[in-house]
Short mmCIF file of C-alpha atoms and ligand atoms in Angstrom, two decimals:
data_model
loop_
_atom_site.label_atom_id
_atom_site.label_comp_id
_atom_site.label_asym_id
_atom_site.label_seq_id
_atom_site.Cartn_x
_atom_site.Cartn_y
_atom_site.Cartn_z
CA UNK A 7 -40.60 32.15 80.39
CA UNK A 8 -37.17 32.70 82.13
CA UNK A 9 -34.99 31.23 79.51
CA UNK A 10 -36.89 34.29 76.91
CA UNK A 11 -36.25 36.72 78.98
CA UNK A 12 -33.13 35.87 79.79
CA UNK A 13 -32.24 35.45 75.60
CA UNK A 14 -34.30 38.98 75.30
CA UNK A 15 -31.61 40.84 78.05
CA UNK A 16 -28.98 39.54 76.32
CA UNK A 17 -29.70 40.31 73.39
CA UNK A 18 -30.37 43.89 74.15
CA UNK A 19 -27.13 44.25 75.89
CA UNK A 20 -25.34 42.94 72.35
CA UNK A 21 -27.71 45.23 70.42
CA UNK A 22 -26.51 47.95 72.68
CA UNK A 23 -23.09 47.26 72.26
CA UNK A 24 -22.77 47.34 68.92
CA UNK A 25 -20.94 49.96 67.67
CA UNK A 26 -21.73 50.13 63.65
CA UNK A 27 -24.28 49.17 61.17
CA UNK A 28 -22.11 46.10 60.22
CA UNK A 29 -21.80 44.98 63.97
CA UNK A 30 -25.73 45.30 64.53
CA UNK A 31 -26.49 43.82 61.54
CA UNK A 32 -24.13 40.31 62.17
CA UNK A 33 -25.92 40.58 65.91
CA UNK A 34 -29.60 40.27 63.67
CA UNK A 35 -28.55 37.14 61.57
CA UNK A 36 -27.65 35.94 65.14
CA UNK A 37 -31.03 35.90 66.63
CA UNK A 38 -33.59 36.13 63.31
CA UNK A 39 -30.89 35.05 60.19
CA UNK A 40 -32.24 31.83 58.40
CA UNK A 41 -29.99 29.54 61.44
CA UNK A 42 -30.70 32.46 63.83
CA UNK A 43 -31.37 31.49 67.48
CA UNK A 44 -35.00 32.70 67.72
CA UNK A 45 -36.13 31.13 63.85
CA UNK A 46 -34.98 27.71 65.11
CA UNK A 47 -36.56 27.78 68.10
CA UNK A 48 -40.10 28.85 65.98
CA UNK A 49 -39.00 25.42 63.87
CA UNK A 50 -38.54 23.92 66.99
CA UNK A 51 -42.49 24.10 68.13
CA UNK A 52 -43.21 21.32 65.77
CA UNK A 53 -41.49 18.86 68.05
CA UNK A 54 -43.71 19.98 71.51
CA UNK A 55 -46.34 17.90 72.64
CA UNK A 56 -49.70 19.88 70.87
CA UNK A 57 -51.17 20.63 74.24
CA UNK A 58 -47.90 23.22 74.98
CA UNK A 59 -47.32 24.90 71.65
CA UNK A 60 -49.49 27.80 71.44
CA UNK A 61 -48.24 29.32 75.05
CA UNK A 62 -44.82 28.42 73.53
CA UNK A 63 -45.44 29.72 70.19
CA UNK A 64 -46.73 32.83 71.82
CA UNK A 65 -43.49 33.57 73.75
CA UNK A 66 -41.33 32.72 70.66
CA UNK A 67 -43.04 35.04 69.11
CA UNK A 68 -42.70 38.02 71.49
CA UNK A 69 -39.14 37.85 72.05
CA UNK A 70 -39.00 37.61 68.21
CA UNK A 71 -40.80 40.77 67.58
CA UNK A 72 -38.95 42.38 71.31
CA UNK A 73 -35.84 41.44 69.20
CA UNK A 74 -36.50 43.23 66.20
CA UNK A 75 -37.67 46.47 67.53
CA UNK A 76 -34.64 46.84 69.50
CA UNK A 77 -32.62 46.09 66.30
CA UNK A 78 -34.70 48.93 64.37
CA UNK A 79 -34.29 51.70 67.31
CA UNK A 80 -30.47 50.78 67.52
CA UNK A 81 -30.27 51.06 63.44
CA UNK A 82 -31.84 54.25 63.52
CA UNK A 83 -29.81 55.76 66.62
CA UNK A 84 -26.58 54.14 64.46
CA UNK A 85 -27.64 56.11 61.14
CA UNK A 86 -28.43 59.36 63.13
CA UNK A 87 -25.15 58.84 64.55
CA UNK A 88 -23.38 58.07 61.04
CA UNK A 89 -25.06 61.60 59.25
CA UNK A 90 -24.04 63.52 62.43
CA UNK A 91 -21.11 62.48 61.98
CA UNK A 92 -20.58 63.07 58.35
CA UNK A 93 -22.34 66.70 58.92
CA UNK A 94 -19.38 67.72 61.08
CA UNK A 95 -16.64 66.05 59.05
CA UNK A 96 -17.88 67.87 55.91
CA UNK A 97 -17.87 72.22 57.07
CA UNK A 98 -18.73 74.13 55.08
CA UNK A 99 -17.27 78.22 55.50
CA UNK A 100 -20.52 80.51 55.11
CA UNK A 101 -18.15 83.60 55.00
CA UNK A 102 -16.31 82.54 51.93
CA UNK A 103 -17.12 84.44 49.19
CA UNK A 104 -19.44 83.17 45.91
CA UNK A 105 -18.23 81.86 43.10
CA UNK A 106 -20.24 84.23 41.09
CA UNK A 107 -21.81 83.73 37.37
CA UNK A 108 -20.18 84.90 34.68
CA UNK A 109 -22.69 85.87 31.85
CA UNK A 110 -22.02 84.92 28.05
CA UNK A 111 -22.68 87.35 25.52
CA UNK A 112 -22.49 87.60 21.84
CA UNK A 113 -19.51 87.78 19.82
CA UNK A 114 -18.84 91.26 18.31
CA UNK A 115 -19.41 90.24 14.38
CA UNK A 116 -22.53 88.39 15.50
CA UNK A 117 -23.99 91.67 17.18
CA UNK A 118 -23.10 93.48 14.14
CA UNK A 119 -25.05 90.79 11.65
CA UNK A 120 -27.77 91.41 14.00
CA UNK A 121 -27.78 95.27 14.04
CA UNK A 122 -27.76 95.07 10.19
CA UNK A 123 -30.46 92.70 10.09
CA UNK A 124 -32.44 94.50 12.18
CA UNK A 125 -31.73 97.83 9.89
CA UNK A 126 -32.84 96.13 6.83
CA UNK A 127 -35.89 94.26 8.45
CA UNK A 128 -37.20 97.66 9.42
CA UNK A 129 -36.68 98.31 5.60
CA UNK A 130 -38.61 95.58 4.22
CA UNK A 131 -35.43 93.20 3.27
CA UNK A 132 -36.52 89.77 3.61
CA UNK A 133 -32.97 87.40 4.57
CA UNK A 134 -31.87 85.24 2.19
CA UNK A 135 -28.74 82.44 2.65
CA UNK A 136 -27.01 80.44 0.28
CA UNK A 137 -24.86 77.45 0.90
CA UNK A 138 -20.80 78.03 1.39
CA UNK A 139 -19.23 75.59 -0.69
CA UNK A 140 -20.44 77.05 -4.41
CA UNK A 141 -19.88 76.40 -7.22
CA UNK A 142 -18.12 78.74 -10.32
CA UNK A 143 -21.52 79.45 -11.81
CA UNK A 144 -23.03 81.39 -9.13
CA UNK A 145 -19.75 82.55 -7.88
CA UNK A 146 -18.68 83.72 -10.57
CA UNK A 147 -20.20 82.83 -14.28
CA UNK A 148 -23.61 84.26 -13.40
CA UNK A 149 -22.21 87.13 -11.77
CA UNK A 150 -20.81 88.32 -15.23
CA UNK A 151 -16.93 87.60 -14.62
CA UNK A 152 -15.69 86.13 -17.74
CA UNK A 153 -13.69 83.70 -18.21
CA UNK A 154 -9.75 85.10 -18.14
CA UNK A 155 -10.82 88.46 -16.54
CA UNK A 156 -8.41 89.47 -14.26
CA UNK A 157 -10.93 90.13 -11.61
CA UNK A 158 -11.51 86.55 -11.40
CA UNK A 159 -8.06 85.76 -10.20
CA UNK A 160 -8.12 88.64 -8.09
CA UNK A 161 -10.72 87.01 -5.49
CA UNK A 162 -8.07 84.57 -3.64
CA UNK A 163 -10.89 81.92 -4.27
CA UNK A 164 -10.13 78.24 -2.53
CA UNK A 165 -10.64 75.71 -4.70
CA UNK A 166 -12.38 72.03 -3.87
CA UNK A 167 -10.57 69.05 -5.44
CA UNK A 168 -14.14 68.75 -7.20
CA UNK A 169 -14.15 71.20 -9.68
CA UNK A 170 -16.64 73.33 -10.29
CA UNK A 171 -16.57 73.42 -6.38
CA UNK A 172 -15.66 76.38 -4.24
CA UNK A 173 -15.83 78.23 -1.01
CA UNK A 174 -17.54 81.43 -2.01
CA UNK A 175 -15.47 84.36 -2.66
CA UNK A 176 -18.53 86.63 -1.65
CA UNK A 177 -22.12 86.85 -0.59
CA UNK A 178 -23.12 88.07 -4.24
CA UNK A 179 -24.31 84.36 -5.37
CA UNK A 180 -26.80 84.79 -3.06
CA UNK A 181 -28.27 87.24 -5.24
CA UNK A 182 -28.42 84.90 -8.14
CA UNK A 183 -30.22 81.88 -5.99
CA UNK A 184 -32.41 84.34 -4.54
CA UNK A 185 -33.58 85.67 -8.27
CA UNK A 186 -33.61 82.08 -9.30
CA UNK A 187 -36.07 80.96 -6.84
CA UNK A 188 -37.85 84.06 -6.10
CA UNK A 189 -37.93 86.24 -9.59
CA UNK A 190 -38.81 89.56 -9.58
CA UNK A 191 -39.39 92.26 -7.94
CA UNK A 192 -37.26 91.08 -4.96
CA UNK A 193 -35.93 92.99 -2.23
CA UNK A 194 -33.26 90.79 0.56
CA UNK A 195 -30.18 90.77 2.46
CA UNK A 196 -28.09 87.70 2.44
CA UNK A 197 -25.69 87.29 5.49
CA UNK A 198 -22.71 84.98 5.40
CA UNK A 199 -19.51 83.67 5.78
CA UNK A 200 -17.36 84.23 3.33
CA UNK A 201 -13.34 83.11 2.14
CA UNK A 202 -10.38 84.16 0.75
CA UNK A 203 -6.68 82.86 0.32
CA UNK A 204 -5.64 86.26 2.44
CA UNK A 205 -4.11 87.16 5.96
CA UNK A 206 -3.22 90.04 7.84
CA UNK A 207 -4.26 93.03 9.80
CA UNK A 208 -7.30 93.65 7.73
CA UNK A 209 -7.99 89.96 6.00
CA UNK A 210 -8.65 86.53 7.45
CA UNK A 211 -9.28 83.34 5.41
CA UNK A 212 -13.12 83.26 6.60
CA UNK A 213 -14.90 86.51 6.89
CA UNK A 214 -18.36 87.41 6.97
CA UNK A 215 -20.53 89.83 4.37
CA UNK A 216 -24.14 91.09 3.93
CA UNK A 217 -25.07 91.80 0.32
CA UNK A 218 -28.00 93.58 -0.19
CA UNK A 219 -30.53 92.98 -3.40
CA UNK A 220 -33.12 95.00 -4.51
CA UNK A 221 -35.15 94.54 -7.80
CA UNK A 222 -38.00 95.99 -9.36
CA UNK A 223 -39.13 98.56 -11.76
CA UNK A 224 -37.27 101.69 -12.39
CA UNK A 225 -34.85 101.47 -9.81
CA UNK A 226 -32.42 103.87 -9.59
CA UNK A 227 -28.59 104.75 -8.21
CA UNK A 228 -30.45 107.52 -6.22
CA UNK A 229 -32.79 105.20 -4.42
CA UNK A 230 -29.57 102.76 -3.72
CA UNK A 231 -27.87 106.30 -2.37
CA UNK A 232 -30.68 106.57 -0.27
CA UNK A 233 -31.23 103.63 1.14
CA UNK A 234 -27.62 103.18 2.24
CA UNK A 235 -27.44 106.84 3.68
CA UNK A 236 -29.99 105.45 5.90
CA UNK A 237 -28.70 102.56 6.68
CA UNK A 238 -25.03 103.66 7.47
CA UNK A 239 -26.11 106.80 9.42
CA UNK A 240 -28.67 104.65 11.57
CA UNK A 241 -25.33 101.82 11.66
CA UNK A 242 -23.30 104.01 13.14
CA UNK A 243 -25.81 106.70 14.76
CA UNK A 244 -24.58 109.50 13.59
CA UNK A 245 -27.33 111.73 11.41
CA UNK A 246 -24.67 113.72 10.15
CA UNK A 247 -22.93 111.22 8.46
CA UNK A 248 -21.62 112.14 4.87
CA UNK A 249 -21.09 109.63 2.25
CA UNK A 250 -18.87 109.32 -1.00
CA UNK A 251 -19.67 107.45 -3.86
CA UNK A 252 -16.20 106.56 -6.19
CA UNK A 253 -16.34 104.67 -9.39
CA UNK A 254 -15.69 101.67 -9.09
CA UNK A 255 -15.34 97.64 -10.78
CA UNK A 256 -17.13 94.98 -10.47
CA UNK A 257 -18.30 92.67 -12.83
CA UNK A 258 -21.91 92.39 -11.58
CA UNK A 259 -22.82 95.86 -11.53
CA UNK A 260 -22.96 98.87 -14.58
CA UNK A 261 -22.49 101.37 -13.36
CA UNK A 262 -20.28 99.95 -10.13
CA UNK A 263 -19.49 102.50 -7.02
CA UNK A 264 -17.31 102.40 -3.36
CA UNK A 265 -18.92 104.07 -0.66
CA UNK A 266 -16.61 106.07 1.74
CA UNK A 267 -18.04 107.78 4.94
CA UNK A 268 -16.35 110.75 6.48
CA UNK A 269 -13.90 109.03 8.93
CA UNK A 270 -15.68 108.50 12.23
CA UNK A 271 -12.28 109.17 14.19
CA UNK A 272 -10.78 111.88 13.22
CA UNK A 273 -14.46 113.72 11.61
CA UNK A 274 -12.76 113.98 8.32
CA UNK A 275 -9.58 116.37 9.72
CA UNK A 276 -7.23 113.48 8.84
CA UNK A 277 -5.84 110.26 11.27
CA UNK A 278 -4.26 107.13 10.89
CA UNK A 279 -7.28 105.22 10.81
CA UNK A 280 -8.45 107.02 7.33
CA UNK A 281 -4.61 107.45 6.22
CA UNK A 282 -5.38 111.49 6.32
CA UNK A 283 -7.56 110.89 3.54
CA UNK A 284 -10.72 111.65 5.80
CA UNK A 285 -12.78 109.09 4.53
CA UNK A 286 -12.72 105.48 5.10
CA UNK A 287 -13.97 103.11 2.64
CA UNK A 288 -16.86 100.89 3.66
CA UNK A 289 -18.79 99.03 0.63
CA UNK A 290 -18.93 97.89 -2.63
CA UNK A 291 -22.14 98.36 -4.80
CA UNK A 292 -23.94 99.14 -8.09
CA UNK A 293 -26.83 98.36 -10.68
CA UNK A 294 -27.55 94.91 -11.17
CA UNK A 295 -25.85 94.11 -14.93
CA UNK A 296 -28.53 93.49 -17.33
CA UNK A 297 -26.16 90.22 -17.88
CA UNK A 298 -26.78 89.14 -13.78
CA UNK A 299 -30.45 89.83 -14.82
CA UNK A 300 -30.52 87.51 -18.13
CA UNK A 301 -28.58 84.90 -15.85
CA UNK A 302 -31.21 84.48 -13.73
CA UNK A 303 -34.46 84.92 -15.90
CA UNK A 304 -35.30 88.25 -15.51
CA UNK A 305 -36.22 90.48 -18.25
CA UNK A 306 -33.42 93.64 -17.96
CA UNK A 307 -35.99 95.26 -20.36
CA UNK A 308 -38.86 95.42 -17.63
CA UNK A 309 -36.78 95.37 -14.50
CA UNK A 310 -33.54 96.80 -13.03
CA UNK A 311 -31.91 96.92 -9.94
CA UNK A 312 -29.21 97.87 -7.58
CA UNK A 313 -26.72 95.57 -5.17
CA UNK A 314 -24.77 96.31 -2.46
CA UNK A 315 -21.74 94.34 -0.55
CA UNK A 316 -20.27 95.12 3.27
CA UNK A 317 -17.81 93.28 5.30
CA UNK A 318 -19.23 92.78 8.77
CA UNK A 319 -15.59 92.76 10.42
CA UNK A 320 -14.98 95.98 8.52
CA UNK A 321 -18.13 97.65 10.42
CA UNK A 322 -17.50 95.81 13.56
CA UNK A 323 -13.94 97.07 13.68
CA UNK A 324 -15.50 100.77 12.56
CA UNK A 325 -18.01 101.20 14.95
CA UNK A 326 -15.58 99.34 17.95
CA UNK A 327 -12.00 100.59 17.19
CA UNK A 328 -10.52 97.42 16.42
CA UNK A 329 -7.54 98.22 15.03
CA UNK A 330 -6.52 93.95 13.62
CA UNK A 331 -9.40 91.99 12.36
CA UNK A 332 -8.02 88.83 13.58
CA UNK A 333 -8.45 89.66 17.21
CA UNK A 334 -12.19 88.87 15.93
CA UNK A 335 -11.27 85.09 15.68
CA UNK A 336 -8.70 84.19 18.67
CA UNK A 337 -11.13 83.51 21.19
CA UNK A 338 -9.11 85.81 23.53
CA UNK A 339 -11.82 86.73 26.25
CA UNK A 340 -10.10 89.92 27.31
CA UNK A 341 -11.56 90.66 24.05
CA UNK A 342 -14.50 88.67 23.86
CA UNK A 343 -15.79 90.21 27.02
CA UNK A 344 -15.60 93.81 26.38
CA UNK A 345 -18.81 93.09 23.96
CA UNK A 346 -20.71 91.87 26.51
N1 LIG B 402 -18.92 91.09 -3.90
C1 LIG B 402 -18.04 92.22 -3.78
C2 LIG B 402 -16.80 91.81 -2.99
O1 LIG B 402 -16.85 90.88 -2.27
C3 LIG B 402 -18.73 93.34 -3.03
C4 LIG B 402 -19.81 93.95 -3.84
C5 LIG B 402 -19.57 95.02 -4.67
C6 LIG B 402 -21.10 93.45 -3.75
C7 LIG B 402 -20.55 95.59 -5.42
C8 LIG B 402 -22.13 94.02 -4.50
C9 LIG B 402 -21.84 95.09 -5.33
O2 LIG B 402 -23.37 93.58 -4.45
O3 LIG B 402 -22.83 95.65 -6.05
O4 LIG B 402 -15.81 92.46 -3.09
#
């Protein structure tokens, strides 16, 4: 009896007295470890005459399990201790100011494909997309440019090592998938990016244009004038919006027009934006050839139909004031973030 509670009070005096985790823990393998004082005295028992092992087997016991609960209250005082400890090392200042969130927000010419979308959807115009790298067929054989026409060589068109391969000069072969696949009557808008060996304030190699396709039975210029009064008065939300239609070339439409709106700057009284003309030029468009129809197996005979082409910088720069396009593509976010 003495000698185990003599072992217990010194063991809770070493229990007491150590000072860390790694102290208290050498202190357990010292009285309950696999050579610990208290397990070899429970291996012991074996050797006591049968008539005093269970009062001694009892006591062993005891102090064993005295033992161990004194270990587990010191291990949790130790931890408590430890996290305190760490709590205080670790301040944190509740009067500093937040970090704040900064939100993201869509780049300008992706707004603007948007807002057009969203113009044309109201419309009826289904969207329509056709793959980048092309090929001279739709870029350009289908669309009615011969071969040796100058306005071939006037499209800055990147070439692939793989010939017939190209990046498209335009979103106009979009058109001639989208009759391809879909025939007649047909009404779409086909979004895109675009390329074209040119650079400076108002071209970048990559680009991005909507063309718009409409097909069906006596369709007219006047419909295409009124559909694209519409849609650039509604663009730019301004109902008194004026719009000029010039003669114009392009291979793929007979007869082939540039639309000018009364500079939104100056209101037509001359500025450098419009180059005191008054008017600033914002698409290409026409009457779908009859060739552009036979390319893509549809009877010019029963159908016709009108085509339009707009530069989605060109509008985002309109309706925002940008004065170089290339601000559009150098990720500045002094820029970025004023489209927030
Ligand atoms: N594809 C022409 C270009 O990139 C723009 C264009 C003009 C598209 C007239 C049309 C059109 O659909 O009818 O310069």
């Amino acid at each position: 009896m003495q000698k185990f509670d003599q072992l217990i009070q010194e063991a809770q005096a070493r229990i007491a007295a150590s000072g860390s985790l790694v102290a208290l823990d050498e202190v357990r393998v010292h009285y309950l470890g696999k050579k610990g004082v208290l397990t070899e005295q429970l291996k012991a028992l074996g050797a006591l005459p049968a008539s005093e092992r269970p009062a001694a087997g009892q006591q062993t016991n005891q102090a064993k399990h005295a033992v161990t609960a004194m270990l587990d209250a010191r291990r949790r005082e130790l931890e408590a201790q430890t996290l305190s400890a760490q709590l205080t090392a670790a301040t944190v200042d509740v009067t500093l100011p937040g970090r704040g969130q900064e939100p993201g927000g869509l780049h300008p010419v992706t707004q603007i494909l948007e807002r057009v979308q969203a113009l044309f959807a109201s419309l009826g115009f289904g969207v329509e997309e056709g793959p980048e790298i092309e090929d001279e067929f739709h870029n350009f054989d289908a669309l009615n440019f011969k071969p040796g026409h100058p306005a071939r060589a006037e499209m800055d068109t990147f070439y692939l090592k793989d010939w017939p391969l190209l990046l498209r000069t335009h979103t106009s072969p979009v058109q001639v998938r989208a009759l391809l696949k879909h025939g007649a009557p047909l009404r779409i808008i086909a979004p895109g990016r675009t390329f074209r060996h040119d650079y400076d304030v108002t071209h970048t190699p990559m680009f991005h244009q909507v063309e718009g396709l409409l097909v069906d039975k006596e369709v007219s210029m006047a419909h295409l004038r009124g559909v694209l009064t519409d849609f650039l008065q509604r663009f730019f939300e301004r109902d008194d919006l004026r719009l000029r239609f010039r003669p114009s070339y392009f291979p793929f439409v007979e007869p082939g027009a540039e639309v000018d709106i009364n500079c939104i700057f100056c209101d037509g009284a001359g500025c450098r934006v419009c180059k005191h003309s008054g008017w600033l030029e914002v698409l290409g468009c026409g009457l779908v050839h009859p060739n552009v129809l036979d390319a893509c197996r549809v009877d010019p005979r029963r159908y016709s139909g009108w085509a339009f082409g707009v530069g989605i910088e060109r509008l985002g720069m309109l309706r925002y004031g940008i004065s170089d396009i290339r601000m559009n593509f150098e990720n500045d976010l002094r820029f970025l973030r004023q489209f927030r």
